[in-house]
């Protein structure tokens, strides 16, 4: 039998690899390890030497782990270790270093993205395995140099490679939180955090928000469910509570048909310091025997500490009259407000009763198109005001009652409400009949000839909803102003309107876009705002002292409204030098391409290097974190973008 040395397998490996421990192979492996440091720039718009220290440390540790594996491999071959043992040593070395990295990440909260945490260690192991395979040394040298060249590329020309990374590979140097957006207004920059209650869109739109206490909010939905939120530190959804509005949708659907307008229009938690408080809900109710619908007000007592309801259940406090056999429309009204000392106000929409009552006698005698006052001691009802089409907002503030209501085609209104007054509908409006240029009931050139004229009217319509008066605790620049929500509108909706009234007249109405429709709005006890879209999501609005303020001296965030520099609304993803009405320098006009986040980062770092000859007199921003924050703001900003 042939006598074999215990190291014969290693001798065979060495013979295959040639001069395994030669200088060329060692340099080749060094290039492979250094690639791991340079590869970090593939995820970010900066060359590696401009990245944050923590990321650089992470990349160096990955490279060190790989070099350790190479060293173990080389020493193992020299001293006759088996191939399987070498592979285990390689993996153990890398694993040990990665455990240290994971500990550092957890202990010191390094700002390293999860993608980098995953792909650099994977590359480290891949390079180890590649350099362990039986590959001819020249081939191995070429492969390692190609890997190194690939890693070097994004560090040599960040502008070109950055665009390639973002447009082709899908990598971006900025990680955006899609649940958070920044919105600019004239007096406050806003941060808007969105929380989805339902994963899908709910067609039954309605419901309302109430403040429970300093840290909790209650949402009642159009379907009749209730959800609890906490605003301690940051707003979060606690979950549903075991309570439902007594709306009999199933009975209505069985006898008639499903309608998204059969809904809960508002919920209202009485504002007292008592633990046991009254919860009210305005909702439709189907009277099966009479085959008709009313707008009903129901009440239940709840323990606000445990959010448990009185076992005696809901009590009916009011039904609109007459019980309507008309097909339901979206003109429901149904907003609730407390009127001191012992009344509730409830708005009731027309539901097309004004259209079927030709001489308006039946309409005038009904509860439709009215604000009704309910005595909370005996629950008797009386008419507080008349002449309303679809009053979606109601507010008692500073001893005054204010209401908002939908016009027809235009003519959404803000009204200061006085007891016993008529506000014109359906005899007059600042809107028009659909498809016409006038309101068909108007008989003179004064389109609002009957009733109290509105304090302000919007044409085209904004899809007006509820309103509040700002206390100024969180938004001092808005103190005393009205904030009015809007639904879809005729192109003007999905917004807050900040309205300032001086000497009983509106002197300013600022539109602030919010992306989602606004069904209801409340001010929390800390002064922040919460908006409900009526379907599936709420938005929490806080002030945001943002770094973009340093740019606002030259650049506006209003579409095609230029200052010394062009407006920057929607700049991310737009073509370079693309704003009409602004005279760009030849350097900027010749730059071409689009404003990716990586190109914006290059420009903010050094405008004159990005576009030599630019007329922008600005030295650049050296801090990459500051640049990233500005770019994120520009990517998320909302405004009047045509």
PDB file of C-alpha atoms in Angstrom, residues 489-638:
ATOM      1  CA  UNK A 489     -63.641  70.048  -3.098  1.00  0.00           C
ATOM      2  CA  UNK A 490     -63.300  71.226  -6.674  1.00  0.00           C
ATOM      3  CA  UNK A 491     -59.507  71.062  -6.712  1.00  0.00           C
ATOM      4  CA  UNK A 492     -59.128  73.075  -3.513  1.00  0.00           C
ATOM      5  CA  UNK A 493     -59.685  70.348  -0.932  1.00  0.00           C
ATOM      6  CA  UNK A 494     -57.452  68.063   1.136  1.00  0.00           C
ATOM      7  CA  UNK A 495     -56.323  71.094   3.076  1.00  0.00           C
ATOM      8  CA  UNK A 496     -56.502  73.158   6.221  1.00  0.00           C
ATOM      9  CA  UNK A 497     -57.577  76.757   5.768  1.00  0.00           C
ATOM     10  CA  UNK A 498     -56.236  79.201   8.338  1.00  0.00           C
ATOM     11  CA  UNK A 499     -58.702  82.060   8.527  1.00  0.00           C
ATOM     12  CA  UNK A 500     -58.048  85.271  10.450  1.00  0.00           C
ATOM     13  CA  UNK A 501     -60.981  87.489  11.349  1.00  0.00           C
ATOM     14  CA  UNK A 502     -60.507  91.126  12.333  1.00  0.00           C
ATOM     15  CA  UNK A 503     -63.465  93.350  13.202  1.00  0.00           C
ATOM     16  CA  UNK A 504     -65.956  90.712  12.029  1.00  0.00           C
ATOM     17  CA  UNK A 505     -64.430  90.321   8.584  1.00  0.00           C
ATOM     18  CA  UNK A 506     -62.029  87.794   7.111  1.00  0.00           C
ATOM     19  CA  UNK A 507     -58.718  89.489   6.353  1.00  0.00           C
ATOM     20  CA  UNK A 508     -56.772  86.371   5.375  1.00  0.00           C
ATOM     21  CA  UNK A 509     -57.425  82.778   4.336  1.00  0.00           C
ATOM     22  CA  UNK A 510     -54.307  80.631   3.907  1.00  0.00           C
ATOM     23  CA  UNK A 511     -54.504  77.196   2.320  1.00  0.00           C
ATOM     24  CA  UNK A 512     -52.262  74.521   3.896  1.00  0.00           C
ATOM     25  CA  UNK A 513     -52.268  71.221   2.012  1.00  0.00           C
ATOM     26  CA  UNK A 514     -52.429  68.026   4.055  1.00  0.00           C
ATOM     27  CA  UNK A 515     -52.616  65.268   1.375  1.00  0.00           C
ATOM     28  CA  UNK A 516     -55.653  63.583   2.962  1.00  0.00           C
ATOM     29  CA  UNK A 517     -59.221  64.906   3.178  1.00  0.00           C
ATOM     30  CA  UNK A 518     -60.185  66.303   6.581  1.00  0.00           C
ATOM     31  CA  UNK A 519     -63.530  65.195   8.040  1.00  0.00           C
ATOM     32  CA  UNK A 520     -62.856  66.405  11.579  1.00  0.00           C
ATOM     33  CA  UNK A 521     -60.195  68.384  13.422  1.00  0.00           C
ATOM     34  CA  UNK A 522     -59.430  68.851  17.113  1.00  0.00           C
ATOM     35  CA  UNK A 523     -56.793  70.601  19.174  1.00  0.00           C
ATOM     36  CA  UNK A 524     -55.271  68.407  21.877  1.00  0.00           C
ATOM     37  CA  UNK A 525     -54.498  69.692  25.358  1.00  0.00           C
ATOM     38  CA  UNK A 526     -50.855  70.293  24.402  1.00  0.00           C
ATOM     39  CA  UNK A 527     -51.978  72.367  21.412  1.00  0.00           C
ATOM     40  CA  UNK A 528     -51.077  69.925  18.654  1.00  0.00           C
ATOM     41  CA  UNK A 529     -53.697  69.089  16.036  1.00  0.00           C
ATOM     42  CA  UNK A 530     -55.311  65.795  15.077  1.00  0.00           C
ATOM     43  CA  UNK A 531     -57.126  65.396  11.744  1.00  0.00           C
ATOM     44  CA  UNK A 532     -59.477  62.561  10.758  1.00  0.00           C
ATOM     45  CA  UNK A 533     -59.981  61.800   7.073  1.00  0.00           C
ATOM     46  CA  UNK A 534     -63.373  60.166   7.681  1.00  0.00           C
ATOM     47  CA  UNK A 535     -62.297  56.833   6.236  1.00  0.00           C
ATOM     48  CA  UNK A 536     -59.112  55.161   7.387  1.00  0.00           C
ATOM     49  CA  UNK A 537     -56.410  57.456   8.773  1.00  0.00           C
ATOM     50  CA  UNK A 538     -55.666  60.224  11.230  1.00  0.00           C
ATOM     51  CA  UNK A 539     -52.903  62.811  11.003  1.00  0.00           C
ATOM     52  CA  UNK A 540     -51.065  64.350  13.949  1.00  0.00           C
ATOM     53  CA  UNK A 541     -49.847  67.888  13.239  1.00  0.00           C
ATOM     54  CA  UNK A 542     -47.032  69.480  15.245  1.00  0.00           C
ATOM     55  CA  UNK A 543     -44.679  72.395  14.658  1.00  0.00           C
ATOM     56  CA  UNK A 544     -41.362  71.695  12.977  1.00  0.00           C
ATOM     57  CA  UNK A 545     -38.369  74.004  13.330  1.00  0.00           C
ATOM     58  CA  UNK A 546     -36.764  72.875  10.144  1.00  0.00           C
ATOM     59  CA  UNK A 547     -33.330  73.374   8.653  1.00  0.00           C
ATOM     60  CA  UNK A 548     -34.882  74.635   5.410  1.00  0.00           C
ATOM     61  CA  UNK A 549     -35.500  77.965   7.129  1.00  0.00           C
ATOM     62  CA  UNK A 550     -31.930  78.963   6.199  1.00  0.00           C
ATOM     63  CA  UNK A 551     -32.888  78.555   2.530  1.00  0.00           C
ATOM     64  CA  UNK A 552     -36.163  80.476   2.691  1.00  0.00           C
ATOM     65  CA  UNK A 553     -34.524  83.883   2.247  1.00  0.00           C
ATOM     66  CA  UNK A 554     -33.936  83.087  -1.425  1.00  0.00           C
ATOM     67  CA  UNK A 555     -36.263  80.176  -2.239  1.00  0.00           C
ATOM     68  CA  UNK A 556     -40.020  79.887  -1.889  1.00  0.00           C
ATOM     69  CA  UNK A 557     -42.021  76.682  -1.540  1.00  0.00           C
ATOM     70  CA  UNK A 558     -44.911  77.931  -3.659  1.00  0.00           C
ATOM     71  CA  UNK A 559     -45.267  76.746  -7.224  1.00  0.00           C
ATOM     72  CA  UNK A 560     -43.657  79.145  -9.719  1.00  0.00           C
ATOM     73  CA  UNK A 561     -43.286  81.822  -6.999  1.00  0.00           C
ATOM     74  CA  UNK A 562     -39.656  82.777  -7.370  1.00  0.00           C
ATOM     75  CA  UNK A 563     -37.453  84.843  -5.118  1.00  0.00           C
ATOM     76  CA  UNK A 564     -33.769  85.451  -5.650  1.00  0.00           C
ATOM     77  CA  UNK A 565     -33.691  81.757  -6.486  1.00  0.00           C
ATOM     78  CA  UNK A 566     -36.349  79.554  -8.113  1.00  0.00           C
ATOM     79  CA  UNK A 567     -39.129  77.973  -6.066  1.00  0.00           C
ATOM     80  CA  UNK A 568     -38.268  74.496  -4.775  1.00  0.00           C
ATOM     81  CA  UNK A 569     -41.691  72.933  -4.447  1.00  0.00           C
ATOM     82  CA  UNK A 570     -41.573  69.411  -5.910  1.00  0.00           C
ATOM     83  CA  UNK A 571     -37.909  69.805  -6.844  1.00  0.00           C
ATOM     84  CA  UNK A 572     -36.971  66.192  -6.059  1.00  0.00           C
ATOM     85  CA  UNK A 573     -37.489  64.224  -9.263  1.00  0.00           C
ATOM     86  CA  UNK A 574     -37.985  67.355 -11.377  1.00  0.00           C
ATOM     87  CA  UNK A 575     -35.684  68.286 -14.245  1.00  0.00           C
ATOM     88  CA  UNK A 576     -32.800  70.625 -13.493  1.00  0.00           C
ATOM     89  CA  UNK A 577     -33.472  74.284 -14.425  1.00  0.00           C
ATOM     90  CA  UNK A 578     -37.117  73.516 -15.205  1.00  0.00           C
ATOM     91  CA  UNK A 579     -39.056  76.343 -13.556  1.00  0.00           C
ATOM     92  CA  UNK A 580     -40.856  78.706 -15.887  1.00  0.00           C
ATOM     93  CA  UNK A 581     -40.309  82.370 -15.283  1.00  0.00           C
ATOM     94  CA  UNK A 582     -36.883  82.047 -13.673  1.00  0.00           C
ATOM     95  CA  UNK A 583     -33.663  83.035 -15.435  1.00  0.00           C
ATOM     96  CA  UNK A 584     -31.099  80.305 -14.755  1.00  0.00           C
ATOM     97  CA  UNK A 585     -27.361  80.686 -15.252  1.00  0.00           C
ATOM     98  CA  UNK A 586     -25.861  78.946 -18.277  1.00  0.00           C
ATOM     99  CA  UNK A 587     -24.066  76.559 -15.917  1.00  0.00           C
ATOM    100  CA  UNK A 588     -27.330  75.343 -14.406  1.00  0.00           C
ATOM    101  CA  UNK A 589     -29.116  75.190 -17.750  1.00  0.00           C
ATOM    102  CA  UNK A 590     -26.291  73.022 -19.141  1.00  0.00           C
ATOM    103  CA  UNK A 591     -26.275  70.649 -16.134  1.00  0.00           C
ATOM    104  CA  UNK A 592     -29.190  68.651 -17.529  1.00  0.00           C
ATOM    105  CA  UNK A 593     -30.785  65.588 -16.007  1.00  0.00           C
ATOM    106  CA  UNK A 594     -33.096  65.431 -13.028  1.00  0.00           C
ATOM    107  CA  UNK A 595     -32.733  66.352  -9.399  1.00  0.00           C
ATOM    108  CA  UNK A 596     -32.206  62.990  -7.761  1.00  0.00           C
ATOM    109  CA  UNK A 597     -31.455  63.008  -4.050  1.00  0.00           C
ATOM    110  CA  UNK A 598     -27.819  62.215  -4.794  1.00  0.00           C
ATOM    111  CA  UNK A 599     -27.483  65.139  -7.230  1.00  0.00           C
ATOM    112  CA  UNK A 600     -29.160  67.481  -4.781  1.00  0.00           C
ATOM    113  CA  UNK A 601     -26.700  66.313  -2.165  1.00  0.00           C
ATOM    114  CA  UNK A 602     -23.795  67.055  -4.506  1.00  0.00           C
ATOM    115  CA  UNK A 603     -25.186  70.506  -5.239  1.00  0.00           C
ATOM    116  CA  UNK A 604     -25.771  71.401  -1.593  1.00  0.00           C
ATOM    117  CA  UNK A 605     -22.278  70.237  -0.695  1.00  0.00           C
ATOM    118  CA  UNK A 606     -20.636  72.552  -3.250  1.00  0.00           C
ATOM    119  CA  UNK A 607     -22.779  74.390  -5.857  1.00  0.00           C
ATOM    120  CA  UNK A 608     -19.768  75.758  -7.733  1.00  0.00           C
ATOM    121  CA  UNK A 609     -18.280  72.280  -8.126  1.00  0.00           C
ATOM    122  CA  UNK A 610     -21.593  70.815  -9.267  1.00  0.00           C
ATOM    123  CA  UNK A 611     -22.185  73.579 -11.825  1.00  0.00           C
ATOM    124  CA  UNK A 612     -19.032  75.684 -12.351  1.00  0.00           C
ATOM    125  CA  UNK A 613     -20.159  79.217 -13.107  1.00  0.00           C
ATOM    126  CA  UNK A 614     -23.464  79.031 -11.255  1.00  0.00           C
ATOM    127  CA  UNK A 615     -24.858  82.355 -10.119  1.00  0.00           C
ATOM    128  CA  UNK A 616     -25.776  80.895  -6.728  1.00  0.00           C
ATOM    129  CA  UNK A 617     -23.579  82.645  -4.164  1.00  0.00           C
ATOM    130  CA  UNK A 618     -23.435  79.909  -1.537  1.00  0.00           C
ATOM    131  CA  UNK A 619     -20.469  78.110  -0.062  1.00  0.00           C
ATOM    132  CA  UNK A 620     -22.249  74.788   0.422  1.00  0.00           C
ATOM    133  CA  UNK A 621     -23.078  72.635   3.429  1.00  0.00           C
ATOM    134  CA  UNK A 622     -20.302  70.374   4.691  1.00  0.00           C
ATOM    135  CA  UNK A 623     -22.418  68.353   7.116  1.00  0.00           C
ATOM    136  CA  UNK A 624     -23.943  65.353   5.250  1.00  0.00           C
ATOM    137  CA  UNK A 625     -26.603  64.849   7.939  1.00  0.00           C
ATOM    138  CA  UNK A 626     -27.766  68.455   7.511  1.00  0.00           C
ATOM    139  CA  UNK A 627     -27.901  68.049   3.739  1.00  0.00           C
ATOM    140  CA  UNK A 628     -29.877  64.845   4.118  1.00  0.00           C
ATOM    141  CA  UNK A 629     -32.421  66.557   6.361  1.00  0.00           C
ATOM    142  CA  UNK A 630     -32.945  69.383   3.874  1.00  0.00           C
ATOM    143  CA  UNK A 631     -33.326  66.931   0.975  1.00  0.00           C
ATOM    144  CA  UNK A 632     -35.815  64.824   2.933  1.00  0.00           C
ATOM    145  CA  UNK A 633     -37.821  67.960   3.640  1.00  0.00           C
ATOM    146  CA  UNK A 634     -37.831  68.943  -0.041  1.00  0.00           C
ATOM    147  CA  UNK A 635     -38.900  65.426  -1.019  1.00  0.00           C
ATOM    148  CA  UNK A 636     -41.813  65.367   1.419  1.00  0.00           C
ATOM    149  CA  UNK A 637     -43.010  68.973   1.203  1.00  0.00           C
ATOM    150  CA  UNK A 638     -46.604  69.520   0.118  1.00  0.00           C
TER     151      UNK A 638
END
